[in-house]
Amino acid sequence: MSIPTPANAKPAAKSAAPEAVKPSNFLRQIIESDLEKGTYAQRRWAGTPGDAAHHAKGEPDTAKIRTRFPPEPNGYLHVGHAKSICLNFGLARDYGGVCHLRFDDTNPEKEDLEYVNSIVDAIKWLGFDWNGSQGDYSAAPYQASDYFDFMYRAAEYLVEAGHAYVDEQTAEQMRANRGDFGKPGIDSPFRSRTPAENLAHFREMRDGKHEDGSMVLRAKIDMASPNINMRDPAIYRIRRATHHNTGDTWCIYPMYTFAHPIEDALEQITHSICTLEFEDQRPFYDWLMDRLCEGGLLANPAPKQYEFARLNLTYVITSKRKLAQLVYDHKVSGWDDPRMPTIVGLRRRGYTPAALQLFAERIGVTKSDSWIDYSTLEGCLREDLETVAHRGFAVLNPVKLVLTNWGEVFAAQGGDAYLEPCTQPVLPHPADGAPVAERHFTLGKEVWIEREDYEETPPKGYKRLYPGNKVRLKGGFVIECTGANRDATGNVTEVLATVIPDTKSGTPGSATVKASAAISWVGVANGVSAEVRMYDRLFLDAQPDAGGKDFIESLNPNSLKVVTAIVEPSLANAVPDQKFQFERHGYFVADRVDHVQGTKPVFNLAVGLKDSWGK
Ligand code: ATP
Ligand code: MG
C-alpha cells in the first residue's frame, strides 16, 4: 500500500506506520483506499471551519484525513466514548490527519461547564490533542452552535430550491401520515406550497411569529421511501429556549440529523465515524450533502458517514442517563467513583491511558453488535501495569507474628529492640539499562502477616505457617512456626515462630535451610496503616440493562469493602495516582482524591493479579 504524499504535506506530529503495528479493520481499509485513490487530495482548508467559499480561499489541506469526536456536553464520558476517542484520534494520528473535538451543542439544553471541562480533560488524559493544535491544549474545541447562521442559510437554500417546506400539521397528524414499514406515508396538505410561501413562513418561524410546535420545516424527499428517515424528515423546529452560546438570538433550532452532516462538512471532515444506530440516517446525510454541494454552499467532496458497533461491556452500563441516575441516587459516590465506567472513574480506579488505548485496539471495530467481556478490559490494565507498577508489601488482613527468640539471636545488636534492614527490588525486571532500585524496610521481633498464612492444622498441600514448618519472610530470614496464641473465643491473636540465624536472603547462609514458602510481611516497627478499598463489579448481572431491565436491581451489594491494611513505608510514601503491585494481592493505586502522601495512605484495588471473576 502506498499513501500519496502531496508535496506540501508536513509530517504529522505523532505519525506511526499504521500497517506495521496496527491490525487492520474495515475503517482502516476505507481510509487506505481513499488515500490511494486521492479521494480527498484536492481539498482545501482555510484554517477554520466554513462554507465552500471560505475553504476555496484556503491552502490545500495538509491533513490527509479529518475525523471528529462530537460529544454532547451533557454528562461525563464513559468507556464507550474512550473507544470512540481512541478510534477517531488514533486514525487521524496514524494516517497523517487531524481529529476535531466538537461540542455538539445544537440542543438548547443548559450546557454545563463541568461537563465541557471534564471532556477536554478526558481527551488530554487519553493522550490526544484536537483540531491540529499539536499539543496546545488551550486550543478552543469547535462548537456546533457556532454554525447556526450557516445552518439557517442552508435551510433557506433548500426552501428556495424546492427541497424543503413548512408543515403545519400537528405532531399527531405527522406521525400518522408518516406510515410505517409496511405502509407508505401520506403527503402533507402543506407539501405543495411554493418556495416563496415556504420562505415567508420559515422566516416567520425564525422571527418568532409562531408558537412552539405549531410548525416545522421539513426536507421534501419522498413520503413513500422504504427508509422512514427519508419520508420528509423535520429539519428545523420552533423552540423558545435560551442557548448558552447564542442566547436568545434564535427561537428555531436545527434537528440533529440536519445539523450533524453540516457540522462535518463545514469542518471539512473526510470520514465521519458514528455508531450503528445512525446507519438508517446515512441516506439523508448523503442527500443533504448532495443538495448543499450542488447549491455551491459546501465544498466538494462532502464527508462520508461510516458506522461501527458501539461498545457493550459485560457488567457495565454505558448510558450517560443511567450513569447519572447512579450518581443522583447515591448508589455510587460520584461520577469519579472508582466503580464507575466513566473515564474519571476508571482513572481513579487506577486505569492508565495506555491500558485504555490497548483495550480499544484489542477489541477493534466491527459492523455488528456484540458484548465484550469485562475481563478483556482488566487484562489490558494488568498488561500495562505488569512492567511498570512498583512492587510493595501490604498486609490486607493482618495478624501479628512474634519471633520469640529474636532478643537472644540479636543480643549483641540490641536484643528485642533490634531492627534488621531489609531490601526488595522496586521492579523484578527493570527495563534494559535502568538501574536496579530497592525498597528499604526493617524486620524486628514483631511483624504483620496475612491471617490466612497461619493454619493450626494445615489443609493438604498448605505450605505456609503451621507448627513445625519453615517459611521465609521475603527478603528476611527463614523462620520456624511454633504455634499461636488465641483469645477466649478461639481467634488467633498472635502467631509464634523462631528466627533461624544466618539465613538472611542474599547472604551465603540463605540456602542452608530449606523453606517451603516465602511470604510477604510488614514490620510492626515501620508498617503504616492504610485504608484499602477493595472494589468488585458494580453489577451482578452481565447485562444489567439489557431488554429494559431495571439495572438498579442487579447492583452488587458487595462492590466495595474497606479494609485497614498495614503497608510498607514505600507505599505510605506514594504520591496520589501512583500505581503499585501489592505482591500476591493485585494492582492498587493511591487514591487521587483521598490519599495523603506519608500521613494518610488510601489505596484502591485496580485489578487482581489473575482473572478471578466467577471462579
Ligand atoms: P449516551 O447514550 O451515553 O448519552 P451518546 O452517544 O449520546 O452516549 P455523545 O456525547 O453523543 O453520547 O457521544 C459522542 C460520541 O461517542 C458519538 O460519536 C458516539 O458515537 C460515541 N459513543 C457513545 N457511546 C459509545 C459506545 N458505547 N461505544 C462507542 N462509541 C460511543
Ligand atoms: Mg447523543
XYZ file of C-alpha atoms and ligand atoms in Angstrom:
647
model
C 0.000 0.000 0.000
C 1.281 3.475 -0.713
C -0.057 6.669 0.750
C 0.316 9.517 -1.733
C 2.270 12.356 -0.169
C 1.360 15.790 -1.501
C 4.455 17.922 -1.922
C 3.329 20.359 0.752
C 2.402 17.769 3.347
C 4.004 18.327 6.730
C 4.845 15.169 8.612
C 2.204 14.638 11.258
C 3.425 15.213 14.775
C 2.943 11.717 16.085
C 2.605 9.628 12.968
C 3.221 5.925 13.212
C 3.488 3.381 10.451
C -0.065 2.052 10.556
C 0.281 -1.230 8.729
C 3.393 -2.170 10.700
C 1.804 -2.080 14.142
C -1.981 -1.974 13.991
C -4.283 -4.782 12.973
C -6.377 -3.694 10.026
C -10.124 -3.166 10.159
C -12.818 -2.027 7.754
C -12.304 1.646 8.612
C -8.562 1.459 8.032
C -9.227 -0.219 4.703
C -11.615 2.538 3.660
C -9.134 5.243 4.629
C -6.234 3.494 2.934
C -8.266 3.100 -0.223
C -9.306 6.788 -0.146
C -5.685 7.825 0.304
C -4.608 5.600 -2.556
C -7.301 6.962 -4.850
C -6.672 10.526 -3.720
C -10.374 10.963 -2.910
C -9.646 13.935 -0.671
C -6.339 15.077 -2.162
C -7.785 18.244 -3.708
C -9.440 19.533 -0.560
C -8.607 22.962 0.750
C -8.640 24.105 4.341
C -8.927 27.726 5.317
C -7.678 27.147 8.864
C -11.122 27.433 10.403
C -14.474 25.774 9.655
C -16.583 27.356 6.961
C -18.546 27.058 3.746
C -17.344 26.368 0.201
C -16.303 29.967 -0.474
C -14.353 30.120 2.793
C -12.337 26.982 2.104
C -11.784 27.897 -1.557
C -9.646 30.766 -0.279
C -7.575 28.365 1.839
C -4.494 26.270 1.128
C -4.559 22.632 0.048
C -5.264 20.750 3.263
C -2.101 19.335 4.821
C -4.184 16.986 6.938
C -4.623 13.834 4.854
C -7.844 12.953 6.603
C -10.078 14.710 9.094
C -12.091 12.803 11.675
C -14.040 14.145 14.626
C -15.258 13.293 18.071
C -18.536 15.125 18.686
C -19.793 14.692 22.270
C -22.893 16.325 23.603
C -21.724 18.101 26.782
C -24.483 16.581 28.896
C -22.566 14.140 31.077
C -19.240 12.545 31.804
C -17.604 10.417 29.129
C -17.514 6.669 29.667
C -15.527 3.694 28.433
C -17.613 3.601 25.222
C -16.576 7.153 24.458
C -12.986 6.143 25.194
C -13.306 3.604 22.388
C -14.613 6.296 20.045
C -11.878 8.751 21.095
C -9.089 6.216 20.596
C -10.612 5.287 17.253
C -11.085 8.780 15.829
C -7.958 10.396 17.240
C -5.964 7.222 16.592
C -6.938 7.050 12.909
C -6.060 10.712 12.402
C -2.702 10.183 14.109
C -1.888 7.049 12.148
C -2.756 8.478 8.728
C -1.263 11.962 8.985
C -4.610 13.547 9.679
C -6.316 15.707 12.245
C -9.144 14.862 14.595
C -11.570 17.557 15.643
C -13.104 17.899 19.056
C -16.528 19.395 18.540
C -19.099 20.025 21.199
C -22.420 19.084 19.751
C -24.452 21.771 21.428
C -27.236 22.371 18.931
C -29.782 21.327 21.527
C -30.523 24.433 23.564
C -30.357 22.478 26.808
C -28.290 24.007 29.525
C -24.693 23.220 28.796
C -22.734 22.517 31.906
C -19.198 23.843 32.057
C -18.397 20.967 34.408
C -19.095 18.523 31.555
C -17.237 20.575 28.963
C -14.136 20.697 31.160
C -14.313 17.028 32.036
C -14.488 16.095 28.336
C -11.460 18.222 27.494
C -9.579 16.690 30.433
C -10.510 13.163 29.394
C -9.173 13.615 25.863
C -5.994 15.244 27.108
C -5.520 12.485 29.648
C -6.004 9.802 27.000
C -3.058 11.353 25.200
C -4.645 13.253 22.337
C -4.880 16.838 21.196
C -7.510 18.288 18.886
C -8.060 20.468 15.849
C -4.453 20.135 14.719
C -3.211 22.043 17.761
C -0.162 19.766 18.169
C -0.135 19.679 21.919
C -1.517 23.164 22.541
C -4.250 22.245 24.945
C -5.512 25.798 25.108
C -6.776 25.436 21.523
C -10.512 26.011 21.579
C -12.613 22.992 20.627
C -15.150 23.634 17.887
C -18.767 24.047 18.841
C -21.694 23.234 16.644
C -23.712 26.244 17.793
C -21.174 28.473 16.026
C -22.659 27.120 12.800
C -26.275 28.206 13.416
C -26.036 31.062 10.925
C -24.844 28.756 8.186
C -27.427 26.124 9.058
C -30.145 28.699 8.713
C -28.760 29.828 5.362
C -28.610 26.185 4.206
C -32.242 25.734 5.225
C -33.304 28.819 3.287
C -31.406 27.499 0.296
C -33.310 24.191 0.486
C -36.587 26.093 0.714
C -35.752 28.266 -2.277
C -34.602 25.282 -4.326
C -37.872 23.484 -3.605
C -36.250 20.896 -1.292
C -37.956 21.908 1.929
C -41.353 23.098 3.111
C -43.031 24.399 6.216
C -45.509 21.881 7.569
C -48.330 22.963 9.870
C -49.739 19.543 10.601
C -49.928 18.649 14.280
C -47.360 16.261 15.666
C -50.036 13.512 15.769
C -51.031 14.095 12.151
C -47.422 13.967 11.100
C -46.858 10.745 12.966
C -49.990 9.175 11.474
C -49.125 10.325 7.966
C -45.566 9.053 8.145
C -46.755 5.469 7.593
C -44.675 2.550 8.791
C -42.535 -0.265 7.455
C -45.397 -1.818 5.563
C -47.265 1.339 4.636
C -46.049 4.341 2.639
C -46.593 7.794 4.112
C -49.191 10.313 3.010
C -48.214 13.711 1.660
C -48.900 16.626 3.953
C -51.522 19.081 2.650
C -48.805 21.731 3.067
C -46.306 19.884 0.878
C -47.235 21.677 -2.322
C -46.680 25.215 -1.093
C -44.498 27.290 -3.378
C -40.916 28.112 -2.418
C -41.941 31.741 -1.913
C -44.730 30.777 0.510
C -42.395 28.421 2.357
C -39.688 31.042 2.622
C -42.145 33.553 4.051
C -43.375 31.021 6.613
C -39.875 29.878 7.530
C -38.824 33.485 8.131
C -41.898 33.992 10.302
C -40.834 30.938 12.295
C -37.407 32.496 12.740
C -38.905 35.861 13.676
C -40.937 34.396 16.481
C -44.327 34.842 14.830
C -45.485 31.302 15.634
C -45.928 29.197 18.731
C -43.505 26.456 19.724
C -44.543 23.249 17.986
C -47.031 24.927 15.644
C -44.990 24.211 12.519
C -41.724 22.657 11.415
C -39.504 22.870 8.380
C -39.260 19.515 6.608
C -36.997 18.280 3.859
C -39.028 17.384 0.774
C -37.799 13.973 -0.266
C -40.129 11.003 -0.632
C -43.100 10.069 1.575
C -43.089 6.574 0.050
C -39.416 5.826 0.697
C -38.814 2.392 2.223
C -36.462 4.221 4.613
C -38.742 6.082 7.001
C -35.963 8.581 7.722
C -36.323 9.759 4.114
C -40.042 10.498 4.462
C -39.633 14.256 4.661
C -37.709 14.459 7.946
C -38.103 17.571 10.090
C -35.027 19.786 9.901
C -35.972 22.870 11.953
C -38.343 23.306 14.877
C -39.570 26.255 16.878
C -38.258 26.239 20.403
C -38.098 29.301 22.599
C -35.065 28.493 24.685
C -32.013 30.454 25.675
C -28.881 28.865 24.296
C -25.681 29.014 26.365
C -23.728 30.308 23.352
C -26.204 32.203 21.203
C -28.532 33.419 23.944
C -31.951 34.425 22.604
C -30.790 35.038 19.024
C -32.742 32.038 17.841
C -36.178 30.669 18.581
C -35.771 27.961 15.956
C -33.207 25.192 16.246
C -31.968 22.642 13.694
C -32.684 18.947 14.228
C -29.690 16.729 14.904
C -29.994 14.838 11.607
C -29.784 18.113 9.703
C -27.148 19.757 11.872
C -24.677 16.935 12.121
C -23.770 16.454 8.435
C -23.432 20.220 8.062
C -21.100 20.423 11.062
C -18.958 17.731 9.476
C -18.895 19.480 6.111
C -18.034 22.935 7.463
C -15.104 21.329 9.262
C -14.001 19.503 6.092
C -14.321 16.148 7.839
C -13.463 13.313 5.454
C -14.532 10.261 7.468
C -17.422 10.814 9.854
C -17.473 7.769 12.087
C -20.508 7.043 14.234
C -22.279 4.159 15.907
C -24.584 1.720 14.119
C -27.874 3.291 15.179
C -27.180 6.054 12.644
C -26.964 3.647 9.713
C -30.532 4.457 8.609
C -29.675 8.141 8.681
C -26.891 7.759 6.145
C -29.140 8.206 3.064
C -30.349 11.525 4.476
C -26.765 12.519 5.305
C -25.804 11.892 1.681
C -28.970 13.560 0.324
C -28.303 16.696 2.316
C -24.624 16.818 1.322
C -25.548 16.379 -2.346
C -28.105 19.203 -2.215
C -25.788 21.646 -0.421
C -22.805 20.795 -2.624
C -24.816 21.186 -5.813
C -26.027 24.524 -4.477
C -22.399 25.556 -4.051
C -22.802 26.094 -0.306
C -20.489 23.309 0.773
C -17.098 22.299 -0.555
C -16.791 19.109 -2.556
C -16.078 16.282 -1.842
C -18.504 16.065 1.044
C -17.775 13.968 4.144
C -18.966 10.368 4.265
C -20.519 8.649 7.242
C -19.342 5.210 8.403
C -20.873 3.206 11.216
C -19.291 0.818 13.715
C -20.706 -1.218 16.579
C -20.840 0.633 19.868
C -19.035 -0.877 22.815
C -21.103 -3.114 25.054
C -19.133 -4.288 28.046
C -20.386 -7.012 30.376
C -21.254 -5.925 33.933
C -21.148 -2.327 32.778
C -23.706 0.308 31.867
C -22.804 2.792 29.137
C -25.617 5.256 29.044
C -24.994 8.723 30.374
C -28.562 8.945 31.621
C -28.336 5.715 33.620
C -24.904 6.586 34.960
C -26.356 9.907 36.086
C -29.079 8.007 37.920
C -26.434 6.063 39.872
C -24.825 9.345 40.877
C -28.007 11.228 41.783
C -29.482 8.281 43.680
C -26.204 7.969 45.633
C -25.608 4.391 44.540
C -22.019 5.494 43.995
C -20.010 8.347 45.492
C -19.947 10.438 42.305
C -19.046 10.449 38.623
C -15.496 9.533 39.606
C -16.403 6.676 41.935
C -13.802 4.012 41.087
C -16.615 1.573 40.272
C -17.999 3.854 37.562
C -17.141 3.134 33.907
C -16.667 6.863 33.353
C -13.228 7.962 32.257
C -12.812 9.845 35.545
C -13.932 6.728 37.432
C -11.585 4.433 35.536
C -8.759 6.868 36.099
C -9.394 6.978 39.827
C -9.603 3.188 39.829
C -6.047 3.041 38.507
C -6.640 2.686 34.754
C -3.975 4.232 32.556
C -4.281 5.864 29.122
C -2.071 3.089 27.744
C -4.425 0.403 29.093
C -7.473 2.058 27.528
C -5.705 2.537 24.213
C -4.638 -1.079 24.246
C -8.232 -2.069 25.009
C -9.585 -0.002 22.108
C -7.086 -1.596 19.766
C -7.684 -5.094 21.015
C -11.481 -5.002 20.669
C -11.151 -3.351 17.271
C -14.112 -2.115 15.273
C -16.831 -4.236 13.768
C -20.101 -3.761 11.931
C -22.203 -5.890 14.257
C -23.114 -5.501 17.897
C -21.562 -7.816 20.413
C -20.620 -7.883 24.077
C -17.028 -7.568 25.150
C -16.139 -9.431 28.309
C -15.148 -7.208 31.211
C -12.055 -9.366 31.734
C -10.696 -8.065 28.417
C -10.577 -4.566 29.884
C -8.981 -5.821 33.092
C -6.427 -7.825 31.115
C -5.294 -4.663 29.319
C -4.692 -2.874 32.614
C -2.792 -5.822 34.051
C -0.663 -5.951 30.924
C 0.223 -2.280 31.169
C 0.940 -2.291 34.907
C 2.881 -5.561 34.997
C 6.147 -3.996 33.883
C 5.797 -0.524 35.360
C 3.953 -0.731 38.683
C 6.325 -0.663 41.639
C 6.120 -3.649 43.933
C 5.293 -3.387 47.598
C 4.184 -5.418 50.601
C 0.757 -4.771 52.027
C -0.952 -6.980 54.587
C -4.678 -6.702 53.983
C -5.921 -8.883 56.834
C -3.188 -8.564 59.405
C -2.331 -10.773 62.360
C 0.787 -10.255 64.426
C 3.674 -12.718 64.187
C 6.091 -12.738 67.142
C 9.624 -14.065 66.706
C 10.114 -15.324 70.244
C 13.887 -15.857 70.112
C 14.644 -12.504 68.401
C 16.229 -10.919 71.511
C 18.560 -13.881 72.061
C 19.639 -14.176 68.436
C 20.402 -10.448 68.200
C 21.559 -9.973 71.790
C 24.779 -8.325 70.616
C 22.891 -5.860 68.395
C 20.411 -4.654 70.993
C 18.203 -7.632 71.693
C 14.407 -7.359 71.317
C 14.618 -3.795 70.012
C 16.987 -4.665 67.181
C 15.767 -3.926 63.643
C 17.371 -5.704 60.696
C 17.489 -3.611 57.493
C 15.982 -5.450 54.516
C 15.504 -4.652 50.841
C 13.442 -5.844 47.925
C 13.551 -4.729 44.295
C 11.188 -1.972 43.225
C 10.665 -3.873 39.957
C 11.580 -7.524 39.424
C 12.648 -6.895 35.832
C 13.714 -3.282 35.340
C 13.783 -2.021 31.764
C 17.044 -2.570 29.883
C 19.752 -0.336 31.260
C 17.604 1.049 34.057
C 19.261 0.979 37.494
C 18.066 -1.665 39.926
C 16.193 0.261 42.572
C 15.455 -1.154 46.015
C 12.802 -0.613 48.627
C 14.055 -0.400 52.195
C 12.304 -1.576 55.331
C 13.116 -3.282 58.615
C 12.467 -6.621 60.221
C 12.119 -6.834 64.003
C 10.717 -9.041 66.741
C 7.139 -8.367 65.617
C 5.813 -8.375 62.059
C 2.396 -8.313 60.423
C 1.432 -11.239 58.236
C -1.785 -12.242 56.485
C -4.140 -14.076 58.788
C -4.567 -16.771 56.136
C -0.839 -17.534 56.293
C -1.258 -19.473 59.519
C -3.154 -22.750 59.960
C -3.032 -24.820 63.122
C -3.901 -27.952 61.164
C -2.743 -27.385 57.608
C -5.007 -28.499 54.774
C -3.367 -30.799 52.229
C -0.691 -29.012 50.229
C -0.572 -25.999 52.586
C 2.974 -24.613 52.578
C 2.797 -21.574 54.824
C 2.923 -21.301 58.616
C 1.846 -24.239 60.763
C 3.566 -25.630 63.811
C 6.904 -27.162 62.823
C 7.011 -25.688 59.306
C 9.682 -23.358 57.973
C 8.997 -20.423 55.692
C 10.977 -17.399 54.598
C 9.888 -13.856 55.380
C 10.579 -12.465 51.893
C 13.836 -10.525 51.858
C 14.439 -11.534 55.509
C 15.140 -14.704 57.444
C 13.780 -18.215 57.448
C 11.555 -18.773 60.475
C 10.058 -21.858 62.055
C 6.491 -21.749 63.286
C 5.891 -22.873 66.857
C 2.156 -22.240 67.282
C -0.191 -19.395 68.121
C -1.902 -17.609 70.999
C -5.683 -17.383 70.967
C -8.287 -15.312 72.755
C -11.185 -16.705 74.779
C -13.266 -17.270 71.634
C -10.501 -19.148 69.883
C -9.377 -16.402 67.491
C -5.675 -16.319 66.792
C -4.207 -13.196 68.408
C -0.538 -13.867 67.702
C 1.300 -16.371 65.586
C 4.545 -17.551 67.185
C 7.788 -18.543 65.482
C 11.523 -18.574 65.973
C 14.005 -16.925 63.677
C 16.772 -19.148 62.267
C 20.051 -17.191 62.425
C 22.276 -16.712 59.377
C 19.550 -17.435 56.831
C 19.004 -13.896 55.574
C 18.198 -13.534 51.874
C 21.215 -12.570 49.841
C 23.732 -13.915 52.395
C 25.818 -17.090 51.951
C 23.733 -18.822 54.631
C 20.448 -18.232 52.863
C 20.458 -21.614 51.151
C 21.393 -23.651 54.201
C 17.850 -24.099 55.463
C 15.028 -25.057 53.146
C 11.847 -23.002 53.402
C 8.600 -24.370 51.948
C 7.294 -20.918 51.004
C 8.220 -17.237 51.040
C 5.570 -14.940 52.468
C 5.103 -11.196 52.311
C 5.080 -9.271 55.596
C 5.404 -5.803 57.049
C 7.448 -4.969 60.158
C 5.423 -3.681 63.089
C 8.159 -1.082 63.667
C 7.794 0.623 60.319
C 4.473 -0.556 58.907
C 1.877 2.149 58.311
C -1.833 1.537 58.480
C -3.677 2.332 55.280
C -7.255 2.405 54.085
C -7.633 -0.036 51.229
C -10.802 -0.033 49.138
C -11.464 -3.456 47.715
C -13.686 -2.956 44.677
C -15.693 -5.541 42.865
C -18.027 -5.233 39.906
C -20.859 -2.795 40.348
C -23.435 -5.203 38.910
C -24.039 -8.903 39.398
C -25.811 -9.276 36.068
C -23.588 -9.471 32.977
C -26.069 -7.355 31.017
C -27.568 -5.158 33.728
C -29.808 -3.045 31.499
C -30.429 -5.361 28.561
C -34.020 -5.631 27.390
C -35.170 -2.743 29.576
C -34.281 -4.497 32.854
C -34.091 -2.363 35.974
C -30.337 -2.208 36.391
C -30.643 -0.940 39.965
C -31.869 -4.405 40.954
C -28.650 -6.061 39.936
C -26.355 -3.719 41.875
C -23.724 -5.775 43.669
C -24.166 -5.139 47.431
C -20.524 -6.084 47.966
C -18.967 -3.927 45.280
C -16.935 -2.070 47.908
C -15.288 -3.385 51.051
C -12.989 -1.142 53.004
C -10.194 -2.758 54.989
C -7.468 -1.367 57.189
C -4.229 -2.777 55.913
C -0.643 -2.406 57.016
C 1.697 -1.269 54.260
C 5.458 -0.943 53.998
C 7.000 2.557 54.160
C 7.488 2.910 50.389
C 3.744 2.512 49.861
C 2.826 5.011 52.547
C 5.073 7.468 50.711
C 3.259 7.016 47.399
C 2.087 10.087 45.549
C -1.593 10.267 44.622
C -2.368 8.290 41.457
C 0.780 6.162 41.760
C 0.197 2.520 40.849
C 1.612 -0.494 42.642
C 1.539 -4.198 42.644
C 0.816 -5.272 46.194
C 2.613 -8.585 45.976
C 0.233 -11.532 45.759
C -2.859 -9.269 46.034
C -3.099 -7.331 42.819
C -2.651 -3.862 41.401
C -3.552 -0.871 43.529
C -3.494 2.858 43.051
C -3.023 5.615 45.617
C -6.397 7.349 45.512
C -6.197 10.629 43.583
C -8.671 12.299 45.879
C -8.226 10.988 49.403
C -4.666 9.681 49.650
C -2.256 11.933 51.527
C 1.401 11.118 50.990
C 3.072 9.880 54.154
C 0.284 10.643 56.587
C -2.955 9.119 55.285
C -2.449 6.382 52.731
C -5.569 5.366 50.817
C -5.430 2.764 48.058
C -7.951 1.459 45.552
C -7.879 -2.036 44.144
C -7.412 -1.525 40.402
C -7.369 -5.143 39.257
C -6.436 -8.503 40.752
C -3.362 -10.405 39.646
C -5.360 -13.027 37.820
C -8.808 -13.069 36.337
C -10.728 -14.476 39.279
C -14.268 -13.394 38.432
C -16.729 -16.257 38.603
C -14.109 -18.748 39.802
P -25.085 8.235 25.742
O -26.110 7.389 25.065
O -24.345 7.551 26.827
O -25.590 9.591 26.135
P -24.162 9.339 23.335
O -23.867 8.506 22.169
O -25.423 10.092 23.321
O -23.993 8.465 24.632
P -22.472 11.510 22.698
O -21.928 12.535 23.591
O -23.478 11.905 21.706
O -23.021 10.369 23.638
O -21.320 10.657 22.022
C -20.141 11.178 21.457
C -19.546 10.113 20.577
O -19.223 8.945 21.334
C -20.501 9.686 19.484
O -19.826 9.789 18.239
C -20.841 8.267 19.802
O -20.938 7.521 18.629
C -19.673 7.793 20.662
N -20.123 6.781 21.621
C -21.010 6.943 22.619
N -21.221 5.774 23.270
C -20.428 4.857 22.683
C -20.180 3.448 22.884
N -20.794 2.748 23.844
N -19.294 2.825 22.068
C -18.656 3.522 21.116
N -18.840 4.823 20.861
C -19.713 5.502 21.623
Mg -26.013 11.539 21.971
